[in-house]
PDB file of C-alpha atoms in Angstrom:
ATOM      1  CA  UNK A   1      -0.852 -73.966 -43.422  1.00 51.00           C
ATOM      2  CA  UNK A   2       0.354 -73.059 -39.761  1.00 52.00           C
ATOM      3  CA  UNK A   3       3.538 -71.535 -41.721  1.00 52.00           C
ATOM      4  CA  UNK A   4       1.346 -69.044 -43.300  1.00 52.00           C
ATOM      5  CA  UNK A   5      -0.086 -67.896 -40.374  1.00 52.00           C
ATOM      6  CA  UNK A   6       2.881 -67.641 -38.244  1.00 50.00           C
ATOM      7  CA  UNK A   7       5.068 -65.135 -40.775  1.00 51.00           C
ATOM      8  CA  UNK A   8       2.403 -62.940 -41.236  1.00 51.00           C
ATOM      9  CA  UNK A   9       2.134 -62.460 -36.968  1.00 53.00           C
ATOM     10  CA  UNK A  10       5.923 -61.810 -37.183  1.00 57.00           C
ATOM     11  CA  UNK A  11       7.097 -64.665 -35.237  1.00 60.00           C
ATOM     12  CA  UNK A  12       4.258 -64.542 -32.694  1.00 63.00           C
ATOM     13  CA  UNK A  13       5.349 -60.307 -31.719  1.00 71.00           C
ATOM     14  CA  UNK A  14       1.814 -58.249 -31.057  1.00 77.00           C
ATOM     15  CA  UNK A  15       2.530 -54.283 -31.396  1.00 77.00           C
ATOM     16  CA  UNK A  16       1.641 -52.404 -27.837  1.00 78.00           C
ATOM     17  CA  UNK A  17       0.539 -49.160 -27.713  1.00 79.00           C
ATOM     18  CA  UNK A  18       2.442 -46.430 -25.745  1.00 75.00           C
ATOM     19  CA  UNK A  19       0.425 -44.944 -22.849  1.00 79.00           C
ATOM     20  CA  UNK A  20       2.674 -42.203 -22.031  1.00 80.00           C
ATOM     21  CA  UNK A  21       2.425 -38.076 -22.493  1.00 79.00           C
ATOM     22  CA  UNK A  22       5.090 -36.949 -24.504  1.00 80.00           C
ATOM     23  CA  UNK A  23       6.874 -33.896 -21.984  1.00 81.00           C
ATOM     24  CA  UNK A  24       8.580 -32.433 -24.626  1.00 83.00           C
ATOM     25  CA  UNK A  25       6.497 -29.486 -25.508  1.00 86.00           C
ATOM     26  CA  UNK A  26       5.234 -28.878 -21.907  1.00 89.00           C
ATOM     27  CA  UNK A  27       9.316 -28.147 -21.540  1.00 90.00           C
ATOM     28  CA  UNK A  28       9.259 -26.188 -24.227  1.00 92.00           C
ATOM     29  CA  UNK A  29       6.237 -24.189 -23.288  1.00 92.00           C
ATOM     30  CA  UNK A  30       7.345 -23.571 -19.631  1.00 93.00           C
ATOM     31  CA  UNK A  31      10.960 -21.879 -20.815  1.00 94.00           C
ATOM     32  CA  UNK A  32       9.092 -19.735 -22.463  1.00 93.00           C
ATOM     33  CA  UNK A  33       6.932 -18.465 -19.727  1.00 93.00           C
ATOM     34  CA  UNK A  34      10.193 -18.882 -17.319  1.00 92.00           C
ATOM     35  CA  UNK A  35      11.762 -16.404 -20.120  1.00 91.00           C
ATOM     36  CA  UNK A  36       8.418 -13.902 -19.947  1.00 88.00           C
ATOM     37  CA  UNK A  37       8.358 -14.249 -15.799  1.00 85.00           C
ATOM     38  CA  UNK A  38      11.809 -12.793 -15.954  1.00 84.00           C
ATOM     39  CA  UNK A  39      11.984 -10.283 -18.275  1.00 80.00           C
ATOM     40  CA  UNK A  40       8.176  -8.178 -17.030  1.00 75.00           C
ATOM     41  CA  UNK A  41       9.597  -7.261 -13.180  1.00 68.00           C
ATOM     42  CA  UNK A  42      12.669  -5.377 -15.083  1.00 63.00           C
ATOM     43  CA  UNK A  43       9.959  -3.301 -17.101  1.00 61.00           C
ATOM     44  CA  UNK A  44       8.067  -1.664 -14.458  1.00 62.00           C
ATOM     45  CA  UNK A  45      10.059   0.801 -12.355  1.00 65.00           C
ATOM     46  CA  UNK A  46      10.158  -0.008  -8.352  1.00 62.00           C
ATOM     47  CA  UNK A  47      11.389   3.409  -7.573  1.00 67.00           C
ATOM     48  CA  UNK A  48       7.329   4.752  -8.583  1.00 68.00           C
ATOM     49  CA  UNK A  49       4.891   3.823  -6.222  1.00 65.00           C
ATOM     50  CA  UNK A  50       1.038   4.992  -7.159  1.00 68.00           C
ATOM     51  CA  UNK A  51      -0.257   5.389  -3.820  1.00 67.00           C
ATOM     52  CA  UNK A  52      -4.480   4.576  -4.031  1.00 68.00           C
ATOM     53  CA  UNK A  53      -7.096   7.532  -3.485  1.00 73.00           C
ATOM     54  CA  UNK A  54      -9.173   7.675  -0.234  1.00 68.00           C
ATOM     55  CA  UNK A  55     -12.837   8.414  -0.526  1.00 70.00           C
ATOM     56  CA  UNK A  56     -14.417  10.780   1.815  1.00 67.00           C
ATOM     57  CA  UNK A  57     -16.122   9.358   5.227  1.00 63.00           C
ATOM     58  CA  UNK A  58     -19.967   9.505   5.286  1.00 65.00           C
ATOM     59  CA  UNK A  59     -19.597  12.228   8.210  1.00 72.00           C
ATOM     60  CA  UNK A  60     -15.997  14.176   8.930  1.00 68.00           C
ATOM     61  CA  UNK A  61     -16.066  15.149  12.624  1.00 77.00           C
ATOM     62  CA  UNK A  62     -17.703  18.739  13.578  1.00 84.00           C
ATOM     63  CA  UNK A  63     -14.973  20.013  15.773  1.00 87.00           C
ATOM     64  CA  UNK A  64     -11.292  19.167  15.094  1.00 88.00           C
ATOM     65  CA  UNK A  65      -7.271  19.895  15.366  1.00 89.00           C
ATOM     66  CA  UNK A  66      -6.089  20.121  12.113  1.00 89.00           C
ATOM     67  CA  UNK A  67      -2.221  19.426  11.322  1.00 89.00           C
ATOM     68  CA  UNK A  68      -1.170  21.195   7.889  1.00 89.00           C
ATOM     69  CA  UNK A  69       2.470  19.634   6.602  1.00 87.00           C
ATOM     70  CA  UNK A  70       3.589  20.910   3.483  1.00 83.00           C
ATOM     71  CA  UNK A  71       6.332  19.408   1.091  1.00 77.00           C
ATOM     72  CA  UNK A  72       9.037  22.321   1.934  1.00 80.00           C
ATOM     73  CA  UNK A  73       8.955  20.893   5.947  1.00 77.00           C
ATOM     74  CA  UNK A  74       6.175  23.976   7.052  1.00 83.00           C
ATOM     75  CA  UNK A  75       4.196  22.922   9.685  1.00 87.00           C
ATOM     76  CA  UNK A  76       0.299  24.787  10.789  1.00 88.00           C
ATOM     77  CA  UNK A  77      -1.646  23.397  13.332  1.00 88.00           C
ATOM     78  CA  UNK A  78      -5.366  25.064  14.287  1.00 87.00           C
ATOM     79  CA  UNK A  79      -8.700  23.779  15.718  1.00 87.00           C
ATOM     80  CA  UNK A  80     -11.391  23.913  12.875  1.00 85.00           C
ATOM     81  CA  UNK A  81     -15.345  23.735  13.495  1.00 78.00           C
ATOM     82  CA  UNK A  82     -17.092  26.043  16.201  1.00 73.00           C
ATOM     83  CA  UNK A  83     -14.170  27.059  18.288  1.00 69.00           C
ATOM     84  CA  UNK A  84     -12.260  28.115  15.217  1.00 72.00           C
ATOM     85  CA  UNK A  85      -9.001  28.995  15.560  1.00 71.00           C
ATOM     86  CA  UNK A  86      -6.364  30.902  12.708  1.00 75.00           C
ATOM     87  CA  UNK A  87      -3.568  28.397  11.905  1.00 81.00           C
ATOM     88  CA  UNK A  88      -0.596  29.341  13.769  1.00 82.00           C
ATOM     89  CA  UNK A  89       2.282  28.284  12.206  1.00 85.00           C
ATOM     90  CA  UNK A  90       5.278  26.277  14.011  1.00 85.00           C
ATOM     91  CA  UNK A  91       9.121  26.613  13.004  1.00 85.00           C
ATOM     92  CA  UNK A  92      10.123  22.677  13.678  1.00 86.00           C
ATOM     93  CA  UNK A  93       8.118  19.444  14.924  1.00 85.00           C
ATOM     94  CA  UNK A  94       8.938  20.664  18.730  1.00 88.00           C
ATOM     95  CA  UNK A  95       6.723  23.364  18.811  1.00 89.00           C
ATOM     96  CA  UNK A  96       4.218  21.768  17.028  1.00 88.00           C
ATOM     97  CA  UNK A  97       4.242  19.050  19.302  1.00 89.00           C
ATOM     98  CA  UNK A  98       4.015  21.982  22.369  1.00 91.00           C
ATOM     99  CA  UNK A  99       1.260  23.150  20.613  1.00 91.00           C
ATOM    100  CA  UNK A 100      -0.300  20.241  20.226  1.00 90.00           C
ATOM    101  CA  UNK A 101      -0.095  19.248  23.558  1.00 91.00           C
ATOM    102  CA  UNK A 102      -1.679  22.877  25.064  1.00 90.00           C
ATOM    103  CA  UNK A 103      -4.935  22.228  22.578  1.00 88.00           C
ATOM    104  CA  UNK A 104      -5.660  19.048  23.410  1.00 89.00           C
ATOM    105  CA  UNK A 105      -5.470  20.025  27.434  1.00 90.00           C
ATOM    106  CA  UNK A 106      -7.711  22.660  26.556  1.00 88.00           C
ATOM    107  CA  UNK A 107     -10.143  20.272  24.235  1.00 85.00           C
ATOM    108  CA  UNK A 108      -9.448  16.215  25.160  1.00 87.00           C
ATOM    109  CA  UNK A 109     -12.046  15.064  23.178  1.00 89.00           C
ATOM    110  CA  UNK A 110     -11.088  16.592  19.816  1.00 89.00           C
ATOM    111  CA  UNK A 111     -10.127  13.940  17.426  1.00 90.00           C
ATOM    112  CA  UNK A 112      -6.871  15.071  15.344  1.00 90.00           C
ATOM    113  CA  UNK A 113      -6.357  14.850  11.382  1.00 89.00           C
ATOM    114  CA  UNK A 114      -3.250  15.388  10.023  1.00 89.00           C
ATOM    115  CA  UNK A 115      -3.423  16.908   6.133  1.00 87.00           C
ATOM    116  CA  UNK A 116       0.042  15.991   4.124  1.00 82.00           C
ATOM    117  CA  UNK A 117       0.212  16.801   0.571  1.00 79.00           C
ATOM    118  CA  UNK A 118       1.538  14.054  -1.791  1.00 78.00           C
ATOM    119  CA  UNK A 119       4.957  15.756  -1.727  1.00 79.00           C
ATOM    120  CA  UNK A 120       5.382  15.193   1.722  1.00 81.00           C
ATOM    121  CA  UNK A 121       7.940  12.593   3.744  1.00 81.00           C
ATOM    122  CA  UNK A 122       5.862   9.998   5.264  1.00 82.00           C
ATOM    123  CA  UNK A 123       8.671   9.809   7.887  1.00 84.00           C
ATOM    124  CA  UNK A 124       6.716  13.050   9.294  1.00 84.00           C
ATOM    125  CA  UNK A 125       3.552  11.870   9.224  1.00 86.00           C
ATOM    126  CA  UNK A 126       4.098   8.447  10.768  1.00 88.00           C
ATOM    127  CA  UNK A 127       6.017  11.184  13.542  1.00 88.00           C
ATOM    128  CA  UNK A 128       3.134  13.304  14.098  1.00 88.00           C
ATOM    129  CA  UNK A 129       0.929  10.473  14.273  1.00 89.00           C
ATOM    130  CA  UNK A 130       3.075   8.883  16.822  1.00 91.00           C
ATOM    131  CA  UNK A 131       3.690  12.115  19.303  1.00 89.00           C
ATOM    132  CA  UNK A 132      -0.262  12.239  19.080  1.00 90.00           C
ATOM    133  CA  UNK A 133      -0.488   9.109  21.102  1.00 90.00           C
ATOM    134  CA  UNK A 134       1.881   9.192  23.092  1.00 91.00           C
ATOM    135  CA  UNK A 135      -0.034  12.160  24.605  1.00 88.00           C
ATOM    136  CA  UNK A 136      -3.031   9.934  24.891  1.00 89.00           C
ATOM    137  CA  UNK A 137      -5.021  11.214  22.078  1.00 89.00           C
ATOM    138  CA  UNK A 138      -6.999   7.995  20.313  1.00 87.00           C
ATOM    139  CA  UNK A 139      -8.391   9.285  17.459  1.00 88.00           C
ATOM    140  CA  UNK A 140      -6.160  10.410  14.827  1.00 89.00           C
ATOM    141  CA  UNK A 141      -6.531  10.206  11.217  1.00 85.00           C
ATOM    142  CA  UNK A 142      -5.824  11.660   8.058  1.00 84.00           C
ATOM    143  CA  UNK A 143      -6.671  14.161   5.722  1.00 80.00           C
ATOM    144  CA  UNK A 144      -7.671  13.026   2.350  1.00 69.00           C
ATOM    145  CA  UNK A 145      -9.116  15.418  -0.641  1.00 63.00           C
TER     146      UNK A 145
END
């Protein structure tokens, strides 16, 4: 009778179960995404860069030097609000800066905002910007429409 037991246990052998998490998809799954990860940065173009819109302040200032740049390098520069002044235009950055300089003697508190259209180098902006404080003026910003 203990033979009839003992062949039907398999010579005494119990059957464990396997605890572990088969990896193989996971793998499979990741090269995939590896594969997608590489392939999207070569369909968008790094040479465009969409710049975000500004919104208007609550309150633009009453009295102020305005800086004009346009895309073809022309440069204005006037004082808008009470003590209105035409634009005057300036042939180079030089004379602008001149000009610059002889307003803001005459009116040190004026804050200045420089107006760039989308065309034009931010290499001349981040200029103007500069040459305004390094003359001391503290409140420059810019233009947005």
């Amino acid at each position: 009778m203990a033979s009839s037991f003992s062949g039907g246990m398999r010579s005494g052998r119990t059957r464990k179960l396997k605890s572990e998490i088969n990896v193989v998809p996971y793998i499979d799954v990741m090269l995939v995404l590896l594969i997608i990860f590489m392939v999207m940065p070569s369909a968008n173009d790094p040479s465009v860069v969409d710049l975000p819109r500004a919104e208007k302040s609550t309150k633009p200032p009453s009295d102020y030097v305005q800086i004009v740049l346009k895309p073809n390098g022309a440069l204005s520069i006037g004082v808008k609000g009470k003590d209105e002044d035409a634009p005057e235009t300036a042939p180079n950055r030089d004379a602008l800066v001149k000009k610059l300089r002889t307003i803001h003697n005459d009116h040190p508190d004026y804050p200045v905002l420089i107006a760039g259209d989308k065309e034009s180098k931010y290499d001349d902006v981040i200029q103007l910007i500069s040459e305004a404080k390094k003359m001391g003026i503290t409140r420059v910003g810019l233009s947005t429409k």
